[in-house]
mmCIF file of C-alpha atoms in Angstrom:
data_model
loop_
_atom_site.group_PDB
_atom_site.id
_atom_site.type_symbol
_atom_site.label_atom_id
_atom_site.label_comp_id
_atom_site.label_asym_id
_atom_site.label_seq_id
_atom_site.Cartn_x
_atom_site.Cartn_y
_atom_site.Cartn_z
ATOM 1 C CA UNK A 1 296.681 48.185 241.491
ATOM 2 C CA UNK A 2 295.151 44.899 240.801
ATOM 3 C CA UNK A 3 292.674 44.304 243.633
ATOM 4 C CA UNK A 4 291.381 40.910 244.720
ATOM 5 C CA UNK A 5 290.871 38.766 247.819
ATOM 6 C CA UNK A 6 293.169 35.921 248.489
ATOM 7 C CA UNK A 7 292.398 32.516 250.142
ATOM 8 C CA UNK A 8 294.052 33.974 253.279
ATOM 9 C CA UNK A 9 291.801 36.989 253.118
ATOM 10 C CA UNK A 10 288.662 34.748 252.929
ATOM 11 C CA UNK A 11 289.855 32.855 256.026
ATOM 12 C CA UNK A 12 290.307 36.167 257.765
ATOM 13 C CA UNK A 13 286.740 37.208 256.609
ATOM 14 C CA UNK A 14 285.363 33.994 258.426
ATOM 15 C CA UNK A 15 287.312 34.843 261.557
ATOM 16 C CA UNK A 16 286.030 38.453 261.501
ATOM 17 C CA UNK A 17 282.426 37.434 260.793
ATOM 18 C CA UNK A 18 282.436 34.750 263.460
ATOM 19 C CA UNK A 19 283.722 37.170 266.157
ATOM 20 C CA UNK A 20 281.419 39.976 265.219
ATOM 21 C CA UNK A 21 278.382 37.596 265.359
ATOM 22 C CA UNK A 22 279.286 36.480 268.738
ATOM 23 C CA UNK A 23 280.030 39.868 270.190
ATOM 24 C CA UNK A 24 278.171 42.574 268.295
ATOM 25 C CA UNK A 25 274.620 41.574 269.518
ATOM 26 C CA UNK A 26 275.701 41.882 273.188
ATOM 27 C CA UNK A 27 277.225 45.155 272.811
ATOM 28 C CA UNK A 28 276.147 47.847 275.310
ATOM 29 C CA UNK A 29 277.236 51.459 275.401
ATOM 30 C CA UNK A 30 279.797 52.577 272.786
ATOM 31 C CA UNK A 31 282.743 53.052 275.264
ATOM 32 C CA UNK A 32 282.298 49.517 276.544
ATOM 33 C CA UNK A 33 282.181 48.301 272.949
ATOM 34 C CA UNK A 34 285.500 50.116 272.115
ATOM 35 C CA UNK A 35 287.005 48.209 274.975
ATOM 36 C CA UNK A 36 285.692 45.003 273.729
ATOM 37 C CA UNK A 37 287.207 45.690 270.349
ATOM 38 C CA UNK A 38 290.577 46.614 271.966
ATOM 39 C CA UNK A 39 290.739 43.416 274.033
ATOM 40 C CA UNK A 40 290.658 41.297 270.890
ATOM 41 C CA UNK A 41 293.183 43.535 269.034
ATOM 42 C CA UNK A 42 290.810 44.861 266.399
ATOM 43 C CA UNK A 43 291.681 48.441 266.902
ATOM 44 C CA UNK A 44 294.658 49.573 264.810
ATOM 45 C CA UNK A 45 294.649 47.013 262.036
ATOM 46 C CA UNK A 46 295.865 49.701 259.542
ATOM 47 C CA UNK A 47 298.621 50.947 261.670
ATOM 48 C CA UNK A 48 302.092 50.180 260.034
ATOM 49 C CA UNK A 49 303.371 49.160 263.506
ATOM 50 C CA UNK A 50 302.279 46.547 266.038
ATOM 51 C CA UNK A 51 303.296 46.384 269.666
ATOM 52 C CA UNK A 52 300.729 48.786 271.065
ATOM 53 C CA UNK A 53 298.205 46.202 271.884
ATOM 54 C CA UNK A 54 296.855 46.057 268.258
ATOM 55 C CA UNK A 55 297.238 43.558 265.510
ATOM 56 C CA UNK A 56 298.182 44.700 261.973
ATOM 57 C CA UNK A 57 296.572 43.450 258.835
ATOM 58 C CA UNK A 58 297.111 43.631 254.982
ATOM 59 C CA UNK A 59 295.238 46.289 253.052
ATOM 60 C CA UNK A 60 292.833 43.729 251.753
ATOM 61 C CA UNK A 61 292.179 42.277 255.237
ATOM 62 C CA UNK A 62 291.476 45.917 256.385
ATOM 63 C CA UNK A 63 288.786 46.076 253.664
ATOM 64 C CA UNK A 64 287.407 42.758 254.866
ATOM 65 C CA UNK A 65 287.156 44.014 258.439
ATOM 66 C CA UNK A 66 285.538 47.246 257.284
ATOM 67 C CA UNK A 67 283.000 45.672 255.183
ATOM 68 C CA UNK A 68 282.009 42.952 257.616
ATOM 69 C CA UNK A 69 281.783 45.386 260.403
ATOM 70 C CA UNK A 70 279.439 47.481 258.402
ATOM 71 C CA UNK A 71 277.329 44.445 257.548
ATOM 72 C CA UNK A 72 277.250 43.141 261.089
ATOM 73 C CA UNK A 73 275.131 45.935 262.576
ATOM 74 C CA UNK A 74 277.693 46.556 265.310
ATOM 75 C CA UNK A 75 277.461 49.848 267.167
ATOM 76 C CA UNK A 76 278.724 52.939 265.564
ATOM 77 C CA UNK A 77 282.333 53.603 266.409
ATOM 78 C CA UNK A 78 283.349 56.261 268.973
ATOM 79 C CA UNK A 79 287.037 55.585 268.825
ATOM 80 C CA UNK A 80 287.643 56.037 265.108
ATOM 81 C CA UNK A 81 289.085 59.527 265.542
ATOM 82 C CA UNK A 82 291.766 58.207 267.713
ATOM 83 C CA UNK A 83 292.397 55.098 265.689
ATOM 84 C CA UNK A 84 292.106 56.450 262.054
ATOM 85 C CA UNK A 85 293.359 60.069 262.545
ATOM 86 C CA UNK A 86 295.384 60.693 265.505
ATOM 87 C CA UNK A 87 297.288 57.379 265.617
ATOM 88 C CA UNK A 88 298.675 57.502 261.977
ATOM 89 C CA UNK A 89 299.653 61.146 262.688
ATOM 90 C CA UNK A 90 301.592 60.079 265.824
ATOM 91 C CA UNK A 91 303.225 57.306 264.010
ATOM 92 C CA UNK A 92 304.436 59.686 261.332
ATOM 93 C CA UNK A 93 305.345 62.720 263.440
ATOM 94 C CA UNK A 94 305.546 62.089 267.175
ATOM 95 C CA UNK A 95 308.394 61.170 269.480
ATOM 96 C CA UNK A 96 308.731 57.609 270.840
ATOM 97 C CA UNK A 97 307.586 58.834 274.210
ATOM 98 C CA UNK A 98 304.410 60.275 272.773
ATOM 99 C CA UNK A 99 303.709 57.071 270.797
ATOM 100 C CA UNK A 100 304.208 54.964 273.972
ATOM 101 C CA UNK A 101 302.009 57.219 275.974
ATOM 102 C CA UNK A 102 298.975 57.593 273.607
ATOM 103 C CA UNK A 103 298.847 54.672 271.120
ATOM 104 C CA UNK A 104 298.198 51.847 273.701
ATOM 105 C CA UNK A 105 295.206 53.532 275.303
ATOM 106 C CA UNK A 106 293.780 54.119 271.898
ATOM 107 C CA UNK A 107 294.389 50.377 270.894
ATOM 108 C CA UNK A 108 292.697 49.325 274.103
ATOM 109 C CA UNK A 109 289.614 51.475 273.562
ATOM 110 C CA UNK A 110 290.352 53.299 276.871
ATOM 111 C CA UNK A 111 290.758 56.780 275.690
ATOM 112 C CA UNK A 112 288.502 58.557 273.139
ATOM 113 C CA UNK A 113 289.611 61.504 271.016
ATOM 114 C CA UNK A 114 288.040 64.401 269.148
ATOM 115 C CA UNK A 115 289.459 66.939 266.605
ATOM 116 C CA UNK A 116 289.837 70.555 267.397
ATOM 117 C CA UNK A 117 290.272 72.023 263.997
ATOM 118 C CA UNK A 118 287.330 74.142 262.637
ATOM 119 C CA UNK A 119 286.329 77.392 264.183
ATOM 120 C CA UNK A 120 283.516 79.799 263.446
ATOM 121 C CA UNK A 121 285.809 81.864 261.282
ATOM 122 C CA UNK A 122 287.989 79.192 260.113
ATOM 123 C CA UNK A 123 286.128 76.163 258.738
ATOM 124 C CA UNK A 124 287.151 75.395 255.165
ATOM 125 C CA UNK A 125 289.927 78.092 255.557
ATOM 126 C CA UNK A 126 291.696 76.236 258.315
ATOM 127 C CA UNK A 127 294.805 78.491 258.186
ATOM 128 C CA UNK A 128 292.549 81.250 259.730
ATOM 129 C CA UNK A 129 292.469 79.634 263.119
ATOM 130 C CA UNK A 130 292.423 82.149 265.997
ATOM 131 C CA UNK A 131 292.571 79.775 268.995
ATOM 132 C CA UNK A 132 295.817 80.703 270.789
ATOM 133 C CA UNK A 133 298.278 78.746 272.970
ATOM 134 C CA UNK A 134 300.906 80.623 275.102
ATOM 135 C CA UNK A 135 303.616 79.288 277.355
ATOM 136 C CA UNK A 136 302.911 79.856 281.059
ATOM 137 C CA UNK A 137 305.554 80.254 283.795
ATOM 138 C CA UNK A 138 305.288 76.537 284.741
ATOM 139 C CA UNK A 139 306.226 75.552 281.241
ATOM 140 C CA UNK A 140 302.760 74.257 280.145
ATOM 141 C CA UNK A 141 300.515 75.934 277.508
ATOM 142 C CA UNK A 142 297.424 77.787 278.244
ATOM 143 C CA UNK A 143 294.828 77.591 275.530
ATOM 144 C CA UNK A 144 292.078 80.067 274.766
ATOM 145 C CA UNK A 145 289.639 80.132 271.848
ATOM 146 C CA UNK A 146 286.717 78.312 270.317
ATOM 147 C CA UNK A 147 286.286 75.214 268.127
ATOM 148 C CA UNK A 148 283.123 74.077 266.380
ATOM 149 C CA UNK A 149 281.508 71.119 264.685
ATOM 150 C CA UNK A 150 283.670 68.996 266.981
ATOM 151 C CA UNK A 151 282.469 65.420 266.513
ATOM 152 C CA UNK A 152 281.955 63.403 269.755
ATOM 153 C CA UNK A 153 283.579 66.151 271.950
ATOM 154 C CA UNK A 154 280.975 65.250 274.701
ATOM 155 C CA UNK A 155 282.327 61.783 274.852
ATOM 156 C CA UNK A 156 286.031 62.379 274.268
ATOM 157 C CA UNK A 157 288.891 62.128 276.891
ATOM 158 C CA UNK A 158 291.388 64.104 274.711
ATOM 159 C CA UNK A 159 291.338 66.556 271.909
ATOM 160 C CA UNK A 160 294.066 67.196 269.383
ATOM 161 C CA UNK A 161 293.985 71.078 268.813
ATOM 162 C CA UNK A 162 295.368 73.142 266.161
ATOM 163 C CA UNK A 163 296.287 76.475 267.862
ATOM 164 C CA UNK A 164 298.382 79.622 267.168
ATOM 165 C CA UNK A 165 301.550 79.516 269.440
ATOM 166 C CA UNK A 166 303.256 82.493 267.725
ATOM 167 C CA UNK A 167 300.948 85.550 268.430
ATOM 168 C CA UNK A 168 302.791 87.514 265.626
ATOM 169 C CA UNK A 169 302.111 84.831 263.063
ATOM 170 C CA UNK A 170 299.433 84.594 260.325
ATOM 171 C CA UNK A 171 297.824 82.040 258.144
ATOM 172 C CA UNK A 172 299.568 78.628 258.243
ATOM 173 C CA UNK A 173 302.698 79.936 260.056
ATOM 174 C CA UNK A 174 303.124 79.786 263.774
ATOM 175 C CA UNK A 175 300.674 77.007 264.374
ATOM 176 C CA UNK A 176 301.119 73.957 266.691
ATOM 177 C CA UNK A 177 299.435 70.652 267.089
ATOM 178 C CA UNK A 178 298.648 70.060 270.773
ATOM 179 C CA UNK A 179 297.208 67.066 272.742
ATOM 180 C CA UNK A 180 294.763 68.479 275.208
ATOM 181 C CA UNK A 181 292.936 66.540 278.072
ATOM 182 C CA UNK A 182 289.171 67.273 278.083
ATOM 183 C CA UNK A 183 288.646 66.808 281.722
ATOM 184 C CA UNK A 184 289.287 70.444 282.867
ATOM 185 C CA UNK A 185 286.169 71.879 284.519
ATOM 186 C CA UNK A 186 286.015 75.492 284.230
ATOM 187 C CA UNK A 187 288.644 75.658 281.430
ATOM 188 C CA UNK A 188 286.839 73.593 278.790
ATOM 189 C CA UNK A 189 283.187 73.701 278.048
ATOM 190 C CA UNK A 190 281.467 71.476 275.556
ATOM 191 C CA UNK A 191 278.025 72.702 274.169
ATOM 192 C CA UNK A 192 276.130 70.187 271.926
ATOM 193 C CA UNK A 193 274.725 71.491 268.552
ATOM 194 C CA UNK A 194 271.262 70.154 267.820
ATOM 195 C CA UNK A 195 270.981 69.177 264.252
ATOM 196 C CA UNK A 196 267.915 68.770 261.936
ATOM 197 C CA UNK A 197 267.684 65.148 262.856
ATOM 198 C CA UNK A 198 267.248 66.073 266.502
ATOM 199 C CA UNK A 199 270.662 64.444 267.491
ATOM 200 C CA UNK A 200 273.771 66.228 268.789
ATOM 201 C CA UNK A 201 276.927 64.478 267.501
ATOM 202 C CA UNK A 202 278.654 67.868 266.862
ATOM 203 C CA UNK A 203 279.555 70.337 269.597
ATOM 204 C CA UNK A 204 281.052 73.719 270.289
ATOM 205 C CA UNK A 205 284.112 73.626 272.434
ATOM 206 C CA UNK A 206 285.327 76.659 274.426
ATOM 207 C CA UNK A 207 288.941 76.810 275.845
ATOM 208 C CA UNK A 208 289.382 79.298 278.638
ATOM 209 C CA UNK A 209 292.990 78.963 279.853
ATOM 210 C CA UNK A 210 293.016 75.124 279.224
ATOM 211 C CA UNK A 211 296.263 73.364 280.089
ATOM 212 C CA UNK A 212 298.437 71.327 277.747
ATOM 213 C CA UNK A 213 301.815 69.948 278.512
ATOM 214 C CA UNK A 214 304.772 71.148 276.497
ATOM 215 C CA UNK A 215 305.898 67.481 275.881
ATOM 216 C CA UNK A 216 302.522 66.934 274.187
ATOM 217 C CA UNK A 217 303.206 69.087 271.172
ATOM 218 C CA UNK A 218 303.312 66.912 268.122
ATOM 219 C CA UNK A 219 306.080 67.598 265.519
ATOM 220 C CA UNK A 220 307.526 70.466 267.433
ATOM 221 C CA UNK A 221 306.246 73.977 268.052
ATOM 222 C CA UNK A 222 305.316 75.979 264.970
ATOM 223 C CA UNK A 223 305.040 72.851 262.675
ATOM 224 C CA UNK A 224 301.233 72.505 263.311
ATOM 225 C CA UNK A 225 300.277 73.150 259.734
ATOM 226 C CA UNK A 226 302.555 70.321 258.377
ATOM 227 C CA UNK A 227 301.138 67.896 260.990
ATOM 228 C CA UNK A 228 297.551 68.995 260.492
ATOM 229 C CA UNK A 229 297.782 68.584 256.672
ATOM 230 C CA UNK A 230 299.305 65.230 257.116
ATOM 231 C CA UNK A 231 296.360 64.082 259.365
ATOM 232 C CA UNK A 232 293.823 65.292 256.857
ATOM 233 C CA UNK A 233 295.572 62.816 254.398
ATOM 234 C CA UNK A 234 294.530 59.996 256.640
ATOM 235 C CA UNK A 235 290.635 60.778 256.333
ATOM 236 C CA UNK A 236 290.451 58.366 253.372
ATOM 237 C CA UNK A 237 291.175 54.726 252.756
ATOM 238 C CA UNK A 238 289.364 51.430 253.438
ATOM 239 C CA UNK A 239 286.705 53.393 255.346
ATOM 240 C CA UNK A 240 285.322 54.548 252.084
ATOM 241 C CA UNK A 241 284.372 50.926 251.189
ATOM 242 C CA UNK A 242 282.752 50.325 254.440
ATOM 243 C CA UNK A 243 280.855 53.558 253.991
ATOM 244 C CA UNK A 244 279.511 52.070 250.753
ATOM 245 C CA UNK A 245 278.329 49.020 252.412
ATOM 246 C CA UNK A 246 275.967 51.285 254.499
ATOM 247 C CA UNK A 247 275.038 53.253 251.333
ATOM 248 C CA UNK A 248 273.892 49.980 249.738
ATOM 249 C CA UNK A 249 271.787 49.065 252.708
ATOM 250 C CA UNK A 250 270.109 52.466 252.505
ATOM 251 C CA UNK A 251 269.556 52.155 248.757
ATOM 252 C CA UNK A 252 267.775 48.758 249.572
ATOM 253 C CA UNK A 253 265.395 50.464 252.062
ATOM 254 C CA UNK A 254 264.543 53.124 249.386
ATOM 255 C CA UNK A 255 263.932 50.408 246.801
ATOM 256 C CA UNK A 256 261.661 48.705 249.311
ATOM 257 C CA UNK A 257 259.800 51.839 250.103
ATOM 258 C CA UNK A 258 259.242 52.505 246.308
ATOM 259 C CA UNK A 259 257.699 49.005 245.934
ATOM 260 C CA UNK A 260 255.521 49.401 248.983
ATOM 261 C CA UNK A 261 254.117 52.622 247.781
ATOM 262 C CA UNK A 262 253.814 51.697 244.210
ATOM 263 C CA UNK A 263 256.207 54.552 243.142
ATOM 264 C CA UNK A 264 258.276 51.853 241.439
ATOM 265 C CA UNK A 265 255.610 51.691 238.636
ATOM 266 C CA UNK A 266 256.650 55.165 237.497
ATOM 267 C CA UNK A 267 259.354 54.776 234.783
ATOM 268 C CA UNK A 268 261.171 57.986 236.024
ATOM 269 C CA UNK A 269 261.481 56.610 239.463
ATOM 270 C CA UNK A 270 262.749 53.274 238.194
ATOM 271 C CA UNK A 271 265.312 55.068 236.073
ATOM 272 C CA UNK A 272 266.549 57.073 239.165
ATOM 273 C CA UNK A 273 266.737 53.892 241.336
ATOM 274 C CA UNK A 274 268.811 52.149 238.665
ATOM 275 C CA UNK A 275 271.012 55.144 238.293
ATOM 276 C CA UNK A 276 271.694 55.144 242.088
ATOM 277 C CA UNK A 277 272.629 51.491 241.916
ATOM 278 C CA UNK A 278 274.978 51.909 238.910
ATOM 279 C CA UNK A 279 276.612 54.903 240.405
ATOM 280 C CA UNK A 280 277.214 53.087 243.635
ATOM 281 C CA UNK A 281 278.821 50.233 241.816
ATOM 282 C CA UNK A 282 281.134 52.620 239.978
ATOM 283 C CA UNK A 283 282.155 54.199 243.174
ATOM 284 C CA UNK A 284 282.949 50.914 244.631
ATOM 285 C CA UNK A 285 285.202 49.863 241.693
ATOM 286 C CA UNK A 286 286.782 53.335 241.643
ATOM 287 C CA UNK A 287 287.607 52.882 245.438
ATOM 288 C CA UNK A 288 289.097 49.584 244.821
ATOM 289 C CA UNK A 289 291.118 50.887 241.786
ATOM 290 C CA UNK A 290 292.639 53.613 243.911
ATOM 291 C CA UNK A 291 292.969 51.832 247.224
ATOM 292 C CA UNK A 292 296.563 51.974 248.522
ATOM 293 C CA UNK A 293 297.586 54.495 245.818
ATOM 294 C CA UNK A 294 299.207 57.820 246.863
ATOM 295 C CA UNK A 295 300.479 60.996 245.391
ATOM 296 C CA UNK A 296 297.313 61.857 243.588
ATOM 297 C CA UNK A 297 296.265 65.342 245.021
ATOM 298 C CA UNK A 298 292.870 65.270 243.467
ATOM 299 C CA UNK A 299 291.760 61.653 244.350
ATOM 300 C CA UNK A 300 290.331 62.417 247.778
ATOM 301 C CA UNK A 301 288.450 65.558 246.549
ATOM 302 C CA UNK A 302 287.065 63.646 243.655
ATOM 303 C CA UNK A 303 285.830 60.857 245.850
ATOM 304 C CA UNK A 304 284.254 63.336 248.239
ATOM 305 C CA UNK A 305 282.346 64.918 245.434
ATOM 306 C CA UNK A 306 281.086 61.567 244.132
ATOM 307 C CA UNK A 307 279.843 60.103 247.273
ATOM 308 C CA UNK A 308 278.573 63.319 248.792
ATOM 309 C CA UNK A 309 276.310 64.123 245.774
ATOM 310 C CA UNK A 310 275.190 60.516 245.525
ATOM 311 C CA UNK A 311 274.104 60.216 249.043
ATOM 312 C CA UNK A 312 272.318 63.601 248.900
ATOM 313 C CA UNK A 313 270.350 62.457 245.805
ATOM 314 C CA UNK A 314 269.514 59.128 247.616
ATOM 315 C CA UNK A 315 267.900 61.097 250.491
ATOM 316 C CA UNK A 316 265.918 63.232 248.054
ATOM 317 C CA UNK A 317 264.762 59.957 246.213
ATOM 318 C CA UNK A 318 263.858 58.500 249.597
ATOM 319 C CA UNK A 319 261.288 61.370 250.093
ATOM 320 C CA UNK A 320 260.092 61.216 246.366
ATOM 321 C CA UNK A 321 259.165 57.511 246.659
ATOM 322 C CA UNK A 322 257.271 58.023 249.903
ATOM 323 C CA UNK A 323 255.161 60.849 248.563
ATOM 324 C CA UNK A 324 253.115 62.751 251.062
ATOM 325 C CA UNK A 325 253.753 60.120 253.696
ATOM 326 C CA UNK A 326 257.294 61.361 253.922
ATOM 327 C CA UNK A 327 256.121 64.417 255.896
ATOM 328 C CA UNK A 328 254.427 62.391 258.642
ATOM 329 C CA UNK A 329 256.561 60.948 261.568
ATOM 330 C CA UNK A 330 256.479 57.274 262.404
ATOM 331 C CA UNK A 331 254.535 57.878 265.687
ATOM 332 C CA UNK A 332 251.795 60.214 267.111
ATOM 333 C CA UNK A 333 253.247 63.381 268.509
ATOM 334 C CA UNK A 334 253.581 63.293 272.252
ATOM 335 C CA UNK A 335 255.404 65.667 274.827
ATOM 336 C CA UNK A 336 257.680 62.809 275.717
ATOM 337 C CA UNK A 337 258.479 62.258 272.004
ATOM 338 C CA UNK A 338 258.186 65.522 270.133
ATOM 339 C CA UNK A 339 260.626 64.833 267.393
ATOM 340 C CA UNK A 340 260.357 61.231 266.001
ATOM 341 C CA UNK A 341 261.816 60.366 262.600
ATOM 342 C CA UNK A 342 262.103 57.145 260.578
ATOM 343 C CA UNK A 343 265.182 55.904 258.905
ATOM 344 C CA UNK A 344 264.470 57.378 255.524
ATOM 345 C CA UNK A 345 263.503 60.762 257.027
ATOM 346 C CA UNK A 346 266.885 60.655 259.023
ATOM 347 C CA UNK A 347 268.691 59.823 255.736
ATOM 348 C CA UNK A 348 267.101 62.883 253.964
ATOM 349 C CA UNK A 349 267.749 65.297 256.685
ATOM 350 C CA UNK A 350 271.378 64.174 257.501
ATOM 351 C CA UNK A 351 272.383 63.978 253.829
ATOM 352 C CA UNK A 352 271.735 67.632 253.486
ATOM 353 C CA UNK A 353 275.111 68.169 255.140
ATOM 354 C CA UNK A 354 277.098 65.707 253.040
ATOM 355 C CA UNK A 355 278.062 68.454 250.486
ATOM 356 C CA UNK A 356 279.309 70.781 253.355
ATOM 357 C CA UNK A 357 281.100 68.751 256.102
ATOM 358 C CA UNK A 358 284.587 67.273 255.473
ATOM 359 C CA UNK A 359 285.234 70.127 252.950
ATOM 360 C CA UNK A 360 282.322 71.589 251.039
ATOM 361 C CA UNK A 361 281.883 70.736 247.322
ATOM 362 C CA UNK A 362 283.171 74.319 246.404
ATOM 363 C CA UNK A 363 286.357 73.739 248.372
ATOM 364 C CA UNK A 364 286.914 70.215 246.714
ATOM 365 C CA UNK A 365 286.474 71.746 243.269
ATOM 366 C CA UNK A 366 289.086 74.511 244.107
ATOM 367 C CA UNK A 367 291.512 71.924 245.176
ATOM 368 C CA UNK A 368 291.075 70.042 241.945
ATOM 369 C CA UNK A 369 291.342 73.171 239.945
ATOM 370 C CA UNK A 370 294.500 74.547 241.562
ATOM 371 C CA UNK A 371 296.442 71.355 242.622
ATOM 372 C CA UNK A 372 295.517 69.076 239.619
ATOM 373 C CA UNK A 373 294.671 71.177 236.803
ATOM 374 C CA UNK A 374 297.110 73.997 237.570
ATOM 375 C CA UNK A 375 294.456 76.808 237.242
ATOM 376 C CA UNK A 376 295.214 80.168 238.770
ATOM 377 C CA UNK A 377 294.691 80.371 242.546
ATOM 378 C CA UNK A 378 291.450 81.950 243.661
ATOM 379 C CA UNK A 379 291.956 85.666 244.559
ATOM 380 C CA UNK A 380 291.808 86.437 248.251
ATOM 381 C CA UNK A 381 289.503 89.008 249.608
ATOM 382 C CA UNK A 382 287.125 89.087 246.735
ATOM 383 C CA UNK A 383 283.527 89.282 247.594
#
């Protein structure tokens, strides 16, 4: 597609920038911020339907919003899982009653969601999920099992859970997509996972007879694989361009560090910095080129391979230009602050996971090999 911003888009950009400048600085906790966004209709711009308390925007205006949000320094979103993943899935697969119940609270920023997909034995191989949901005598489901790497589960009000509702089934058969309330003491336990960075955005979630209402099955019982795969298709789009705004800011920090330490005098370091800049520009133009396109099974995998490797190399370069100073924390050690990291150290440690989460590099290459190049499928059970 031919991509460009119209005069109307630039007017919209001014509106977005003005609103963010007058609201983002005063933002408090992330849940309050979600409600602030919701009151002005900024949640759900990419939904194909309005009427749930959201406004809709053109594709280019969604890009404008994403880029301006990234530049504004506004708080990290805690409602993006409900807005970007659950909502498009409900719009595509749910009943009118389900849309009327769940979309307005997402648009208002009142209900936060997490994603119950991966398990200790079913990460990249999602069809191997063992979490089970069985119908009880009262007509509701009882869910038992474990999910892992569940982003923001400690903040979420609801979780969409992929569970096996047919005990005799295997692989992608007999799965259902359930909407589960998280406020179930004694039935749902959330355990934070401490990361290399010292933070705990990810969690383990244990279900021990957790309740889910039968009318909260999306797409019908046994159709969970189709719904789940549809949802994974929504994990790309304008957010890629917003992500690249953040990447550009991180690259600027690395360049500044190279100047401060004198590492920029090394021609090898200069070449690496220029390469990172050039590759980021290529990724932006590729994202713009493919924005709004569909039907290319390999595009999401190719994009993931590009940005994950790029970001990981940037983290390594951040340590290279800092030299020995990269091993020293920004503050003296103290019992009250035993694990302090600066921005570039955070970048390096967090980026180690880029080639694993969201589908590892190996999985992305397998998808391209099998679904795009038509190569033979990888044998199962081979060690």
